[in-house]
Amino acid sequence: MGRSDGSLIHALVLDYNGHITCDIIDSLQRGVAQWSYTMGFSIGIKDMLPDPNTTTKEIQRACDEAYALVKADDTEDDINRKLNGARDMMGKLAVQSTRKDNCLRRIVESGTKGSMVNIMQVMAVVGQQNCKGERIKKTISGRTLPCFSKEDNGARARGFIRSCYITGLTAGSFFFHAIGGREGLVDTAIKTSQ
């Protein structure tokens, strides 16, 4: 269906012309819209909740293990790699806990919208927030936020968000998330303006 060579649209343009191809695309769109009206498809909160008995406990255990992996003598790259690996593992636990008919999973697997990272952040853990490819840096006061003690180099104090979107973020987690999000918005804006 796409624009690539050999696709249905490409073949129609070659065999007929652009006007006929546009009419066919319009008819297909009307058919898909009508099918959507009659069949329906929606996502509910239930699609975003991991299994509370097993998956949530496994995710919390994996998060505790990730916190324990961070040692004071590790380099920043090692810490970031360990925390990102733990985040990915927790995301796999969340994705594996969903059923095949989970609407959020179906949207991601079909390629319509989102990615497995989105499922992970909604159901398991938001994970390490980075700015310029590094963990959140301390300010001149020796801390990232006033709620952390000076020279705290732990995962939470340097931008690891343990909660997920469905359970909500703390004020500090929200601030860290905004730092990483702002960098992404600026990158998108720069790419768009060029």
mmCIF file of C-alpha atoms in Angstrom:
data_model
loop_
_atom_site.group_PDB
_atom_site.id
_atom_site.type_symbol
_atom_site.label_atom_id
_atom_site.label_comp_id
_atom_site.label_asym_id
_atom_site.label_seq_id
_atom_site.Cartn_x
_atom_site.Cartn_y
_atom_site.Cartn_z
ATOM 1 C CA MET A 1 0.000 0.000 0.000
ATOM 2 C CA GLY A 2 2.918 2.379 0.562
ATOM 3 C CA ARG A 3 4.958 4.551 -1.783
ATOM 4 C CA SER A 4 7.730 2.019 -2.401
ATOM 5 C CA ASP A 5 8.459 0.413 -5.761
ATOM 6 C CA GLY A 6 6.172 -2.494 -6.528
ATOM 7 C CA SER A 7 3.449 -1.408 -4.098
ATOM 8 C CA LEU A 8 -0.219 -1.321 -5.080
ATOM 9 C CA ILE A 9 -0.192 2.475 -5.339
ATOM 10 C CA HIS A 10 2.938 2.425 -7.505
ATOM 11 C CA ALA A 11 1.412 -0.193 -9.815
ATOM 12 C CA LEU A 12 -1.823 1.793 -10.154
ATOM 13 C CA VAL A 13 0.038 4.964 -11.098
ATOM 14 C CA LEU A 14 2.070 3.084 -13.695
ATOM 15 C CA ASP A 15 -0.871 1.128 -15.166
ATOM 16 C CA TYR A 16 -3.454 3.905 -15.069
ATOM 17 C CA ASN A 17 -2.816 7.514 -14.082
ATOM 18 C CA GLY A 18 -2.630 9.766 -11.040
ATOM 19 C CA HIS A 19 -6.311 10.806 -11.138
ATOM 20 C CA ILE A 20 -7.627 7.231 -11.171
ATOM 21 C CA THR A 21 -5.147 6.284 -8.418
ATOM 22 C CA CYS A 22 -6.404 9.202 -6.285
ATOM 23 C CA ASP A 23 -10.012 8.055 -6.791
ATOM 24 C CA ILE A 24 -9.059 4.526 -5.693
ATOM 25 C CA ILE A 25 -7.229 5.831 -2.610
ATOM 26 C CA ASP A 26 -10.277 7.974 -1.714
ATOM 27 C CA SER A 27 -12.595 4.956 -2.106
ATOM 28 C CA LEU A 28 -10.286 2.806 0.022
ATOM 29 C CA GLN A 29 -10.235 5.487 2.720
ATOM 30 C CA ARG A 30 -14.030 5.692 2.753
ATOM 31 C CA GLY A 31 -14.218 1.888 3.006
ATOM 32 C CA VAL A 32 -11.734 1.780 5.893
ATOM 33 C CA ALA A 33 -13.603 4.586 7.694
ATOM 34 C CA GLN A 34 -16.910 2.748 7.268
ATOM 35 C CA TRP A 35 -15.360 -0.479 8.554
ATOM 36 C CA SER A 36 -13.993 1.410 11.579
ATOM 37 C CA TYR A 37 -17.441 2.860 12.328
ATOM 38 C CA THR A 38 -19.105 -0.546 12.259
ATOM 39 C CA MET A 39 -16.354 -2.637 13.880
ATOM 40 C CA GLY A 40 -14.918 -0.120 16.319
ATOM 41 C CA PHE A 41 -11.600 -0.217 18.121
ATOM 42 C CA SER A 42 -10.702 1.452 21.372
ATOM 43 C CA ILE A 43 -8.168 1.268 24.149
ATOM 44 C CA GLY A 44 -9.201 1.234 27.764
ATOM 45 C CA ILE A 45 -7.386 1.508 31.074
ATOM 46 C CA LYS A 46 -7.526 -2.288 31.363
ATOM 47 C CA ASP A 47 -5.213 -2.533 28.324
ATOM 48 C CA MET A 48 -2.598 -0.488 30.167
ATOM 49 C CA LEU A 49 -2.527 -2.341 33.473
ATOM 50 C CA PRO A 50 0.036 -5.108 34.014
ATOM 51 C CA ASP A 51 -0.946 -8.226 35.916
ATOM 52 C CA PRO A 52 -0.909 -7.004 39.548
ATOM 53 C CA ASN A 53 -0.124 -10.378 41.102
ATOM 54 C CA THR A 54 2.943 -11.395 39.134
ATOM 55 C CA THR A 55 4.174 -8.785 36.667
ATOM 56 C CA THR A 56 4.065 -5.779 38.999
ATOM 57 C CA LYS A 57 6.014 -7.666 41.671
ATOM 58 C CA GLU A 58 8.584 -8.876 39.126
ATOM 59 C CA ILE A 59 9.024 -5.334 37.791
ATOM 60 C CA GLN A 60 9.540 -3.949 41.313
ATOM 61 C CA ARG A 61 12.054 -6.712 42.086
ATOM 62 C CA ALA A 62 13.935 -5.974 38.853
ATOM 63 C CA CYS A 63 13.953 -2.268 39.733
ATOM 64 C CA ASP A 64 15.374 -3.000 43.192
ATOM 65 C CA GLU A 65 18.096 -5.105 41.551
ATOM 66 C CA ALA A 66 18.884 -2.258 39.134
ATOM 67 C CA TYR A 67 19.282 0.161 42.031
ATOM 68 C CA ALA A 68 21.627 -2.315 43.723
ATOM 69 C CA LEU A 69 23.729 -2.598 40.540
ATOM 70 C CA VAL A 70 24.656 1.078 40.684
ATOM 71 C CA LYS A 71 27.915 1.365 42.612
ATOM 72 C CA ALA A 72 29.745 4.528 43.600
ATOM 73 C CA ASP A 73 32.907 3.558 41.730
ATOM 74 C CA ASP A 74 31.131 2.847 38.417
ATOM 75 C CA THR A 75 31.655 5.236 35.529
ATOM 76 C CA GLU A 76 28.667 7.246 34.310
ATOM 77 C CA ASP A 77 28.571 5.205 31.100
ATOM 78 C CA ASP A 78 28.456 1.939 33.090
ATOM 79 C CA ILE A 79 25.676 3.231 35.332
ATOM 80 C CA ASN A 80 23.655 4.470 32.362
ATOM 81 C CA ARG A 81 24.125 1.156 30.539
ATOM 82 C CA LYS A 82 23.065 -0.881 33.607
ATOM 83 C CA LEU A 83 19.973 1.235 34.225
ATOM 84 C CA ASN A 84 18.949 1.167 30.560
ATOM 85 C CA GLY A 85 19.409 -2.612 30.475
ATOM 86 C CA ALA A 86 17.258 -2.974 33.580
ATOM 87 C CA ARG A 87 14.610 -0.704 32.037
ATOM 88 C CA ASP A 88 14.524 -2.829 28.885
ATOM 89 C CA MET A 89 14.196 -6.010 30.926
ATOM 90 C CA MET A 90 11.307 -4.539 32.928
ATOM 91 C CA GLY A 91 9.661 -3.494 29.665
ATOM 92 C CA LYS A 92 9.908 -7.049 28.333
ATOM 93 C CA LEU A 93 8.217 -8.305 31.509
ATOM 94 C CA ALA A 94 5.348 -5.862 30.944
ATOM 95 C CA VAL A 95 4.956 -6.735 27.258
ATOM 96 C CA GLN A 96 5.050 -10.473 27.979
ATOM 97 C CA SER A 97 2.278 -10.051 30.543
ATOM 98 C CA THR A 98 -0.128 -8.647 27.956
ATOM 99 C CA ARG A 99 -2.439 -10.935 26.056
ATOM 100 C CA LYS A 100 -2.418 -11.096 22.255
ATOM 101 C CA ASP A 101 -5.791 -9.310 22.149
ATOM 102 C CA ASN A 102 -4.537 -6.362 24.241
ATOM 103 C CA CYS A 103 -5.497 -3.296 22.178
ATOM 104 C CA LEU A 104 -2.390 -1.282 23.104
ATOM 105 C CA ARG A 105 -0.162 -4.169 22.059
ATOM 106 C CA ARG A 106 -2.148 -4.664 18.826
ATOM 107 C CA ILE A 107 -1.678 -1.019 17.829
ATOM 108 C CA VAL A 108 2.083 -1.216 18.417
ATOM 109 C CA GLU A 109 2.550 -4.595 16.710
ATOM 110 C CA SER A 110 0.521 -3.519 13.680
ATOM 111 C CA GLY A 111 2.796 -0.508 13.213
ATOM 112 C CA THR A 112 -0.098 1.940 13.433
ATOM 113 C CA LYS A 113 1.250 3.958 16.343
ATOM 114 C CA GLY A 114 3.764 3.720 19.139
ATOM 115 C CA SER A 115 6.506 1.254 19.988
ATOM 116 C CA MET A 116 7.379 -1.322 22.615
ATOM 117 C CA VAL A 117 9.114 1.497 24.518
ATOM 118 C CA ASN A 118 5.720 3.200 24.849
ATOM 119 C CA ILE A 119 4.170 0.033 26.294
ATOM 120 C CA MET A 120 7.105 -0.238 28.688
ATOM 121 C CA GLN A 121 6.724 3.357 29.872
ATOM 122 C CA VAL A 122 2.956 3.051 30.294
ATOM 123 C CA MET A 123 2.972 -0.297 32.114
ATOM 124 C CA ALA A 124 6.369 -0.873 33.727
ATOM 125 C CA VAL A 125 8.837 1.952 34.239
ATOM 126 C CA VAL A 126 9.649 5.249 32.525
ATOM 127 C CA GLY A 127 13.359 4.634 33.092
ATOM 128 C CA GLN A 128 16.511 6.716 32.974
ATOM 129 C CA GLN A 129 16.097 10.274 31.746
ATOM 130 C CA ASN A 130 19.072 11.652 29.875
ATOM 131 C CA CYS A 131 20.127 15.094 28.781
ATOM 132 C CA LYS A 132 22.743 15.307 26.032
ATOM 133 C CA GLY A 133 23.229 11.548 26.258
ATOM 134 C CA GLU A 134 24.099 11.561 29.970
ATOM 135 C CA ARG A 135 22.257 11.136 33.243
ATOM 136 C CA ILE A 136 20.829 14.320 34.730
ATOM 137 C CA LYS A 137 23.775 16.372 35.992
ATOM 138 C CA LYS A 138 24.086 17.878 39.428
ATOM 139 C CA THR A 139 23.933 21.623 39.816
ATOM 140 C CA ILE A 140 26.566 23.737 41.526
ATOM 141 C CA SER A 141 24.973 22.827 44.878
ATOM 142 C CA GLY A 142 26.007 19.183 44.357
ATOM 143 C CA ARG A 143 22.494 17.844 43.807
ATOM 144 C CA THR A 144 20.025 17.531 40.950
ATOM 145 C CA LEU A 145 16.999 18.693 42.948
ATOM 146 C CA PRO A 146 16.672 20.164 46.459
ATOM 147 C CA CYS A 147 14.860 17.026 47.672
ATOM 148 C CA PHE A 148 18.043 14.935 47.311
ATOM 149 C CA SER A 149 21.046 15.045 49.611
ATOM 150 C CA LYS A 150 24.338 16.548 48.451
ATOM 151 C CA GLU A 151 26.559 14.334 46.320
ATOM 152 C CA ASP A 152 23.803 11.700 46.005
ATOM 153 C CA ASN A 153 24.794 9.731 42.915
ATOM 154 C CA GLY A 154 22.060 7.094 43.153
ATOM 155 C CA ALA A 155 19.795 6.131 40.316
ATOM 156 C CA ARG A 156 16.759 8.040 41.577
ATOM 157 C CA ALA A 157 18.703 11.200 42.368
ATOM 158 C CA ARG A 158 20.202 11.309 38.876
ATOM 159 C CA GLY A 159 17.032 10.881 36.810
ATOM 160 C CA PHE A 160 15.889 7.248 36.951
ATOM 161 C CA ILE A 161 12.080 7.234 37.078
ATOM 162 C CA ARG A 162 10.900 4.088 38.809
ATOM 163 C CA SER A 163 7.177 4.587 38.266
ATOM 164 C CA CYS A 164 5.215 4.266 35.035
ATOM 165 C CA TYR A 165 2.680 6.563 33.397
ATOM 166 C CA ILE A 166 -0.340 4.574 34.546
ATOM 167 C CA THR A 167 0.629 4.884 38.227
ATOM 168 C CA GLY A 168 1.772 8.504 37.839
ATOM 169 C CA LEU A 169 4.987 10.419 38.387
ATOM 170 C CA THR A 170 6.226 12.153 41.511
ATOM 171 C CA ALA A 171 7.087 15.845 41.333
ATOM 172 C CA GLY A 172 10.810 15.093 41.025
ATOM 173 C CA SER A 173 10.212 12.431 38.386
ATOM 174 C CA PHE A 174 8.013 14.826 36.440
ATOM 175 C CA PHE A 175 10.787 17.437 36.500
ATOM 176 C CA PHE A 176 13.386 14.920 35.259
ATOM 177 C CA HIS A 177 10.989 13.755 32.562
ATOM 178 C CA ALA A 178 10.485 17.349 31.446
ATOM 179 C CA ILE A 179 14.262 17.777 31.048
ATOM 180 C CA GLY A 180 14.511 14.810 28.678
ATOM 181 C CA GLY A 181 11.272 15.742 26.915
ATOM 182 C CA ARG A 182 12.381 19.312 26.266
ATOM 183 C CA GLU A 183 15.551 18.081 24.585
ATOM 184 C CA GLY A 184 13.440 15.830 22.337
ATOM 185 C CA LEU A 185 11.118 18.701 21.434
ATOM 186 C CA VAL A 186 14.035 20.965 20.534
ATOM 187 C CA ASP A 187 15.586 18.230 18.366
ATOM 188 C CA THR A 188 12.256 17.727 16.572
ATOM 189 C CA ALA A 189 11.810 21.458 16.031
ATOM 190 C CA ILE A 190 15.305 21.819 14.588
ATOM 191 C CA LYS A 191 14.781 18.885 12.198
ATOM 192 C CA THR A 192 11.428 20.327 11.096
ATOM 193 C CA SER A 193 12.783 23.816 10.390
ATOM 194 C CA GLN A 194 15.653 22.623 8.201
#
